[in-house]
Coordinates of C-alpha atoms and ligand atoms in Angstrom, one line a residue:
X1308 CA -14.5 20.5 1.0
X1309 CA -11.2 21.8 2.4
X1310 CA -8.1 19.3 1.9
X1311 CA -5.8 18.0 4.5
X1312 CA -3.1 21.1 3.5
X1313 CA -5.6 23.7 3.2
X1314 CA -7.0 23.3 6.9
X1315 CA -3.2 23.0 8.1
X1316 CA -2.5 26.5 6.5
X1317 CA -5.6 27.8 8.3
X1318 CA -3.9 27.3 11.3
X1319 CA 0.2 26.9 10.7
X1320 CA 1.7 29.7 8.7
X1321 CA 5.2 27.9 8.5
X1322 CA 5.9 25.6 6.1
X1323 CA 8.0 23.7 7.2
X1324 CA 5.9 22.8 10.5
X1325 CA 2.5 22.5 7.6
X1326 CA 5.0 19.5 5.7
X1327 CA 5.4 17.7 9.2
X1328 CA 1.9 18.3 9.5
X1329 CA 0.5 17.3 6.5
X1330 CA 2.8 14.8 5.1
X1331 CA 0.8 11.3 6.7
X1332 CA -1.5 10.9 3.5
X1333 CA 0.9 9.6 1.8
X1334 CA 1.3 6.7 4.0
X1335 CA -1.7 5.7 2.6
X1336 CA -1.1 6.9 -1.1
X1337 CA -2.5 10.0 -0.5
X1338 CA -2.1 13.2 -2.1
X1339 CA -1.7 16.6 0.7
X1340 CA -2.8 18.7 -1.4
X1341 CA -6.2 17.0 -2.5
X1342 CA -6.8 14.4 0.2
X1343 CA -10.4 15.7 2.2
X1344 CA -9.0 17.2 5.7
X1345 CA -10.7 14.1 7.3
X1346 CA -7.2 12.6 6.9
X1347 CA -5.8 14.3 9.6
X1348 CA -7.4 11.9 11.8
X1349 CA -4.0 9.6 10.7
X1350 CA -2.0 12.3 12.6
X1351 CA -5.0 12.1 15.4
X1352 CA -4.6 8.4 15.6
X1353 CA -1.3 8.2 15.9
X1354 CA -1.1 11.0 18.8
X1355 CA -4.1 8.5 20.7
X1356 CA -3.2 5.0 20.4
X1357 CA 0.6 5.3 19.3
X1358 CA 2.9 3.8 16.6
X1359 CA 3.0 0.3 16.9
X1360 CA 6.3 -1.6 15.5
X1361 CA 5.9 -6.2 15.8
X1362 CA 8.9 -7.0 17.0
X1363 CA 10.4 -9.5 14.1
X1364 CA 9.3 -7.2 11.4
X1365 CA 5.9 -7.3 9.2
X1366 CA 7.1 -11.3 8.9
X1367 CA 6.3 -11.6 12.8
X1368 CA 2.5 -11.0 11.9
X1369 CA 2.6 -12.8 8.6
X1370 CA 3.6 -16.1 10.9
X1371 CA 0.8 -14.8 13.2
X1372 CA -1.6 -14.7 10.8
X1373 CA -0.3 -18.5 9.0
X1374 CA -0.5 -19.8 12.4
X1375 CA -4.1 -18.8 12.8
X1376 CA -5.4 -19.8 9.6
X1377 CA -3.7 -22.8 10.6
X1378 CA -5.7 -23.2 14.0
X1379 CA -9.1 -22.6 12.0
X1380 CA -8.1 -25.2 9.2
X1381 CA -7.7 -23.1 6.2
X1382 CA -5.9 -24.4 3.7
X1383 CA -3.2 -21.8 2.3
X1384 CA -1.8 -22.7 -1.0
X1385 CA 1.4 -20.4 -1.3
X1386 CA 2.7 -19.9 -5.3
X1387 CA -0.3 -20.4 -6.6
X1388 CA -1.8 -17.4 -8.8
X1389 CA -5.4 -17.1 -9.8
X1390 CA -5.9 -16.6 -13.4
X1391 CA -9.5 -16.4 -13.6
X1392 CA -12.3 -16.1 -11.7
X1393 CA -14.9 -18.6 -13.1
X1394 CA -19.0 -16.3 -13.0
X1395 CA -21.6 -18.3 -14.3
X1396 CA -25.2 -16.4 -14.6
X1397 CA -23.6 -13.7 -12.8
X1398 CA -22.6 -15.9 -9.9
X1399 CA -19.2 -17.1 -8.7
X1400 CA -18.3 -20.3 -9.2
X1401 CA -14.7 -20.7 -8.2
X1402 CA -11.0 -20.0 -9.3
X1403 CA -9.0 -21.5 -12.0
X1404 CA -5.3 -21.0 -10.8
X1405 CA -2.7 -20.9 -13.6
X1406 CA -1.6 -24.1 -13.7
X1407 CA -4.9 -24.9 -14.5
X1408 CA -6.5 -26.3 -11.0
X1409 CA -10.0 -25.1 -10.9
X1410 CA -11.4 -24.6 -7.1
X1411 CA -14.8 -24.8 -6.8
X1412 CA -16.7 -22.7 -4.2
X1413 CA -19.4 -21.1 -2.9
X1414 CA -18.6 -17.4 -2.7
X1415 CA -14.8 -15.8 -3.3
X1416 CA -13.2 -13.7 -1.2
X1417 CA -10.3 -11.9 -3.2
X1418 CA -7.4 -10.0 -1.3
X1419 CA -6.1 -8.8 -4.8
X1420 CA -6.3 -5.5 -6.1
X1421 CA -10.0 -4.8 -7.2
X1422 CA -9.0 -2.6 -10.2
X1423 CA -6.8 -5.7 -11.3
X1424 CA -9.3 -8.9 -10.5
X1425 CA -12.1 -6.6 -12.6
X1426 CA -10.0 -6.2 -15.8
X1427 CA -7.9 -8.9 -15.7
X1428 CA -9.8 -12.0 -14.2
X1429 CA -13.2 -11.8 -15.1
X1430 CA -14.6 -11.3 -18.2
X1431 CA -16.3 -8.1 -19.7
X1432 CA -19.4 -9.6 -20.6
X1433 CA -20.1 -10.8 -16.5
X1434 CA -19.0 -6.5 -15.8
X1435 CA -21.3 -4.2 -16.3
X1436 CA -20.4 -1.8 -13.7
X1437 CA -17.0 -2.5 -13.6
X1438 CA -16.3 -2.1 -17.2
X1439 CA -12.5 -1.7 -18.3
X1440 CA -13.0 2.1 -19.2
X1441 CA -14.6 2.5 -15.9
X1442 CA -11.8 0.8 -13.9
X1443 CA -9.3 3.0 -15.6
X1444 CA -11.4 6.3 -15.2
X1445 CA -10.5 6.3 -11.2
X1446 CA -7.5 7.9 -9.9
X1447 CA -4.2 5.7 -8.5
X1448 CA -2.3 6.2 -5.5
X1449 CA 1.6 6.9 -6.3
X1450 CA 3.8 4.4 -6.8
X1451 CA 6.9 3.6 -4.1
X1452 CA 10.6 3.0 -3.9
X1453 CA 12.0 1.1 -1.6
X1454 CA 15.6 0.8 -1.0
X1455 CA 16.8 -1.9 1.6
X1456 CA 20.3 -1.9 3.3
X1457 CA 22.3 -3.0 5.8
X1458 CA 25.7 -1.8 7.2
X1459 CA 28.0 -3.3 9.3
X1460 CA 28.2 -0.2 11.7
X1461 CA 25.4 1.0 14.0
X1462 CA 24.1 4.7 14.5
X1463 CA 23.0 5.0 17.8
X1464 CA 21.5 8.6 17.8
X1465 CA 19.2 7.6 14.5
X1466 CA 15.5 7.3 15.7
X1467 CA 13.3 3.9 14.7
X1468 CA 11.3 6.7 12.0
X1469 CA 12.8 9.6 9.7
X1470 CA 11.0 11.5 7.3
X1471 CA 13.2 13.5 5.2
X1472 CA 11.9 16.3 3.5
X1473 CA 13.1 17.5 0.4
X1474 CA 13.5 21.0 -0.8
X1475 CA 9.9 20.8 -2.7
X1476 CA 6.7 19.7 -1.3
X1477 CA 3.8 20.7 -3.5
X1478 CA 5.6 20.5 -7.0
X1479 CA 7.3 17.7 -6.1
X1480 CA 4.0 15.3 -5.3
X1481 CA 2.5 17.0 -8.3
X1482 CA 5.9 15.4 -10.5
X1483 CA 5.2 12.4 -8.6
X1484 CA 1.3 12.1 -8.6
X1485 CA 0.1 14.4 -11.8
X1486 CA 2.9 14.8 -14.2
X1487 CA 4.6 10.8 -13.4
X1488 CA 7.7 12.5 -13.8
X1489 CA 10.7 11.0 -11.4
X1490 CA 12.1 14.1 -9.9
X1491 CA 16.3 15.1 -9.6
X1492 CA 15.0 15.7 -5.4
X1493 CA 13.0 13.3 -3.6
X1494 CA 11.6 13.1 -0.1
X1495 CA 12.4 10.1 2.2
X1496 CA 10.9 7.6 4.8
X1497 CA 14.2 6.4 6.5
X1498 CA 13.0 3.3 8.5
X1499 CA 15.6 1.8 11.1
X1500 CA 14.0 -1.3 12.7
X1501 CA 17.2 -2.0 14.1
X1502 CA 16.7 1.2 16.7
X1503 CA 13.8 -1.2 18.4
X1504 CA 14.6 -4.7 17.8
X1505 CA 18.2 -5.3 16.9
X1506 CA 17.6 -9.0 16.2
X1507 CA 17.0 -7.6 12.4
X1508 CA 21.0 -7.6 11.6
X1509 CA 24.1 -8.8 13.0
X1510 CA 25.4 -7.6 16.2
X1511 CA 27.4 -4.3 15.4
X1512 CA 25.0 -3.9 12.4
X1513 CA 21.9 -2.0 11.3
X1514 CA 19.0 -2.9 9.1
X1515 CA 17.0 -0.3 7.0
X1516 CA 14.5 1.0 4.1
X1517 CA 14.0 3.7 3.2
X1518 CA 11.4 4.6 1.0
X1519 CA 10.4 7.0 -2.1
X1520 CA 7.0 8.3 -3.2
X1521 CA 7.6 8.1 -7.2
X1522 CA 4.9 8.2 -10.0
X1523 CA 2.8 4.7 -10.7
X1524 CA 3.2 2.7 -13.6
X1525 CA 1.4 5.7 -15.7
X1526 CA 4.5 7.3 -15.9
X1527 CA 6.1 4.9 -18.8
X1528 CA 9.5 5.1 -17.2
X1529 CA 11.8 2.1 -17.5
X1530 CA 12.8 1.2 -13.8
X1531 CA 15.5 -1.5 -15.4
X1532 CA 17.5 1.3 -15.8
X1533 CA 16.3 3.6 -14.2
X1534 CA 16.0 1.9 -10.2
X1535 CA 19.7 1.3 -9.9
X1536 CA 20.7 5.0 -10.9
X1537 CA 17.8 5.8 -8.6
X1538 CA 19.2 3.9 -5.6
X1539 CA 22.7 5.5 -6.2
X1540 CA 21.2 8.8 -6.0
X1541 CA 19.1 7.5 -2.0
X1542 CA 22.2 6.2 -1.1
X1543 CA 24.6 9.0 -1.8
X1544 CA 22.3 11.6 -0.2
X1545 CA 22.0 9.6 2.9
X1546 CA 25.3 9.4 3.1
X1547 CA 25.7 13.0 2.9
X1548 CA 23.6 14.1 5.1
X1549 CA 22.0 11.7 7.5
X1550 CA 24.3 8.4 7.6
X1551 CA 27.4 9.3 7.7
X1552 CA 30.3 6.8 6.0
X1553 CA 27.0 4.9 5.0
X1554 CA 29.1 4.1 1.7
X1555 CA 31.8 2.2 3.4
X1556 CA 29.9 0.0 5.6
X1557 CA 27.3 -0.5 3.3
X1558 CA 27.1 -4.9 3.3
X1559 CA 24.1 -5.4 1.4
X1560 CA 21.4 -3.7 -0.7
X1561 CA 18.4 -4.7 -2.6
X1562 CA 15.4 -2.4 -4.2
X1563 CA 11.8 -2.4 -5.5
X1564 CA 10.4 -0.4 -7.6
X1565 CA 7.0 0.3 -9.4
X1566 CA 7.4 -3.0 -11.4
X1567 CA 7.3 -4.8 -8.4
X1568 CA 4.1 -3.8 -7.6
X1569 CA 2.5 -4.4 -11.0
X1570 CA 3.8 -7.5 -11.3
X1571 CA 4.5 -9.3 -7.8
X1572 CA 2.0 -7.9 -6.0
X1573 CA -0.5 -7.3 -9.2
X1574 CA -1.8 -3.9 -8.6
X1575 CA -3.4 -1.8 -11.1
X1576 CA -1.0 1.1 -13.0
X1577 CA 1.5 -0.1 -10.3
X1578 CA -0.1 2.0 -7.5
X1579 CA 1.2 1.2 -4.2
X1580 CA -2.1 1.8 -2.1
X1581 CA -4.6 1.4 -5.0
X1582 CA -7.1 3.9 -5.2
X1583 CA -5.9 7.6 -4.5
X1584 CA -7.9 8.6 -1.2
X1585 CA -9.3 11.1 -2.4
X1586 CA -12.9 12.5 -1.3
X1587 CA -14.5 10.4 -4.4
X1588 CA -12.6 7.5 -3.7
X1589 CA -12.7 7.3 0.3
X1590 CA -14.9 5.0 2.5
X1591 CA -18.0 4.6 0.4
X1592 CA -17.2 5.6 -2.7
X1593 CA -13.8 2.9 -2.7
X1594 CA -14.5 -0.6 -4.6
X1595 CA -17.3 -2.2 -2.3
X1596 CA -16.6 -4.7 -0.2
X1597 CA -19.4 -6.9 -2.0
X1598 CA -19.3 -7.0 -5.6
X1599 CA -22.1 -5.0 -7.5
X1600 CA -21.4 -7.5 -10.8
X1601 CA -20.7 -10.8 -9.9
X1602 CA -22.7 -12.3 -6.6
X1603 CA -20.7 -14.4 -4.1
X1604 CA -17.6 -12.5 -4.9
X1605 CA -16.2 -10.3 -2.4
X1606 CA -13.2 -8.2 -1.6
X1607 CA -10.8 -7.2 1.4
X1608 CA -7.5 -5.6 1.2
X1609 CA -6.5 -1.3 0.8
X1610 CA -8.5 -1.3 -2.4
X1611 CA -12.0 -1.3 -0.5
X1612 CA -13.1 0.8 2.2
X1613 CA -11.9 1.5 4.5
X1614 CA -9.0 2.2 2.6
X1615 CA -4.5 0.9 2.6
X1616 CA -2.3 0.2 5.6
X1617 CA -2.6 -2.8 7.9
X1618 CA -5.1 -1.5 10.4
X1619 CA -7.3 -0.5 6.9
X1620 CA -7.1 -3.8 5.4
X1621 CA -7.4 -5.7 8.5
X1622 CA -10.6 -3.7 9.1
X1623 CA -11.8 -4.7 5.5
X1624 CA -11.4 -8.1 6.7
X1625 CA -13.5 -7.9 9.6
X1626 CA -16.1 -5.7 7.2
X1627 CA -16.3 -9.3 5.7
X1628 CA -17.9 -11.1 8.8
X1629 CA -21.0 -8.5 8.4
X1630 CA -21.3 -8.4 4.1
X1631 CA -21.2 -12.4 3.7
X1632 CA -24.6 -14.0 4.3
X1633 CA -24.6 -16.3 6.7
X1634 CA -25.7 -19.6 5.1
X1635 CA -28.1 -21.1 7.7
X1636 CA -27.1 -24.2 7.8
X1637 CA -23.8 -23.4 8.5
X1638 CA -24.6 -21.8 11.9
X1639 CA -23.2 -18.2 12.5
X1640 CA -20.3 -18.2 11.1
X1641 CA -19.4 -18.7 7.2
X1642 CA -17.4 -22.4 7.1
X1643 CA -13.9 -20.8 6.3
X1644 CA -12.5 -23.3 4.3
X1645 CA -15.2 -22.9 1.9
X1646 CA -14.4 -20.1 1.2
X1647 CA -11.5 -19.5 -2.0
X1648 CA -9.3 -16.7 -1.3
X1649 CA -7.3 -15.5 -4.3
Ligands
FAD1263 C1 7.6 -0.3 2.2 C2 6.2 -0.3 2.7 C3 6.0 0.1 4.1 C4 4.7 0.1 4.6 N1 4.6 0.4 5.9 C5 3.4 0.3 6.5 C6 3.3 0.6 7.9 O1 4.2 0.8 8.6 N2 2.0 0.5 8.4 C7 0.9 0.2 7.7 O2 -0.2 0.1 8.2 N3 1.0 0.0 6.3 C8 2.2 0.0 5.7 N4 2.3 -0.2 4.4 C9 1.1 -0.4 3.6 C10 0.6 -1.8 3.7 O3 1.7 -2.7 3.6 C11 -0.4 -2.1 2.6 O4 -1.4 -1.1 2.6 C12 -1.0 -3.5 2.8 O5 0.0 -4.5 2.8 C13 -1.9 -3.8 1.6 O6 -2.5 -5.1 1.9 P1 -3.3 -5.9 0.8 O7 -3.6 -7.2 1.4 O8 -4.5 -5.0 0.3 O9 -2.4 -6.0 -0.5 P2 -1.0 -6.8 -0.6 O10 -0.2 -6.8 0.6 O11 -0.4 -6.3 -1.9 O12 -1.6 -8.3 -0.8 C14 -2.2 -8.8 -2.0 C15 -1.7 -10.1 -2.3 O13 -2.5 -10.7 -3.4 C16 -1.6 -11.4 -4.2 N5 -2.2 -11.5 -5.5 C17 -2.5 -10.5 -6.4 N6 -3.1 -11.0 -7.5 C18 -3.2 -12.4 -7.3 C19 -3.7 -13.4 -8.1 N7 -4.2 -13.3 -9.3 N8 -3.6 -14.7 -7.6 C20 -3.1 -14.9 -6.3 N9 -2.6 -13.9 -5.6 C21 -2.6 -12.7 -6.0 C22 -0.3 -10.5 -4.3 O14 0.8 -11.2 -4.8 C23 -0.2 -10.1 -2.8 O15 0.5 -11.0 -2.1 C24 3.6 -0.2 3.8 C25 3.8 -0.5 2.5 C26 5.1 -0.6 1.9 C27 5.2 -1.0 0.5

């Protein structure tokens, strides 16, 4: 099969016009170089239907989403992490949460990472496809940085998106994916929500995030002392080059790192888009949506097909309405709050 890069260079010679061309992968944790060319369909997309931005930020369609749950009588327990998923004769039964709460149910729907919820919250005798060496045998997207900052001064001529190359491209995603090796150079997502809906800072003032591809939780590195020095370096260049007297009206800053996603948002190795899309580990071939191990236990979220990014997991979610019998007694649709999601 030909990668994303390798059918751009068929056709672009220059390379800086085959970066701008090649670069959307890793929007979704892939890797240029090796994600299948069918990924250029990101770039298609985005040419067809447009980039769509909710005005409030992400937050605006987290309250979206609350509210509707609300409408349809879920119950959302925030806080409230799932420490093990209870299989009895290779059936769900329920969750136990950590502070001991166990929640009965018929079938569970996990939104967690797969990788994470096989080796870490059910046990290895109810696995037999899923085994621990199994689980780490697959490849994991890259990790991310993310810088956030605000500045009490406003820069008019900055557009909503930025993507600043660096002086490498292939050797510095293979540091980043292969050898989990933090780079001295770095390439940058500069995102300025402020450019489209200013209600995101102070009037005079400018919200941001800008964001690093680094190596996943594989890497060993210590991000305690290593994200602040890190942040520095992001801050400093942006200053030099793209926001001018950034330093000076810099009013407040804040940073995640890999850590954050293996221990806040639990994913396996750290990887911000779980699985690495690449041709293996696309559409089919991702974690199913229905578990092969344990019946009545299911999965949504950018670990299962069709793959990360909002308009992948979403999808994943509405996979769900076709994989889940319907129980007949429960007319069409599966009684939501049944249903456990961890
Ligand atoms: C900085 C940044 C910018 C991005 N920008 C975009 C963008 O512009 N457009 C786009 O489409 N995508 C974007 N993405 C990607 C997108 O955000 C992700 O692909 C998507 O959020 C993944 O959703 P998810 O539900 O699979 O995982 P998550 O959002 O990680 O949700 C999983 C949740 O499960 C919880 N959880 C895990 N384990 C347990 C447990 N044991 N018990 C209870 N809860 C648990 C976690 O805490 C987490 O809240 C961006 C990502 C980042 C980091």
């Amino acid at each position: 099969y030909k990668s994303l890069y390798g059918l751009v260079s068929h056709y672009i010679k220059d390379d800086a016009l085959r970066q701008v061309f090649t670069f959307q992968p890793l929007l979704i944790g892939g890797n240029p170089f090796r994600a299948p060319a069918i990924y250029l369909l990101i770039h298609w997309l985005e040419r067809k239907w447009g980039i769509h931005f909710a005005m409030g930020g992400t937050t605006a369609i987290v309250r979206g989403l609350t509210r509707l749950l609300g409408e349809v009588g879920v119950d959302v327990r925030l806080n409230a992490p799932v420490e093990h998923i209870e299989v009895s004769n290779g059936r769900a039964k329920g969750v136990l949460l950590e502070d001991g709460t166990f929640l009965e149910s018929d079938i569970v729907v996990s939104n967690a990472d797969p990788a994470m919820v096989y080796t870490k919250l059910i046990d290895a005798s109810a696995r037999r496809k899923h085994s621990d060496a199994s689980v780490a045998r697959k490849r994991y997207s890259m990790s991310l940085f993310v810088g956030y900052f605000g500045t009490k001064k406003t820069y008019p001529d900055l557009a909503h998106h930025s993507i600043l190359l660096g002086p490498r491209y292939r050797e510095l995603l293979t540091d980043v994916f292969d050898r989990k090796k933090l780079a001295d150079d770095f390439s940058l997502y500069l995102h300025a929500p402020t450019r489209t809906d200013p209600s995101l800072a102070p009037p005079g003032g400018e919200s941001f995030y800008v964001l690093s591809p680094v190596p996943n939780q594989q890497s060993g590195l210590d991000w305690a002392t290593e994200g602040p020095r890190y942040m520095d370096r992001i801050l400093d260049a942006l200053d030099a080059h793209h926001l001018p007297g950034l330093r000076e009206n810099l009013v407040t800053q804040f940073h995640v790192d890999p850590t954050y996603f293996e221990n806040e948002l639990r994913s396996y190795q750290g990887a911000a888009f779980g699985l690495e899309p690449t041709l293996r580990q696309s559409a089919y071939f991702r974690f199913h949506n229905a578990s092969e191990d344990v019946a009545g236990l299911y999965f949504v979220g950018a670990g299962v097909h069709p793959g990360a990014g909002l308009p992948g997991v979403l999808s994943s979610a509405k996979v769900l309405e076709r994989v889940v019998p319907q129980p007949e007694s429960k007319g069409q649709m599966i009684s939501v709050p049944e249903a456990v999601s961890a």
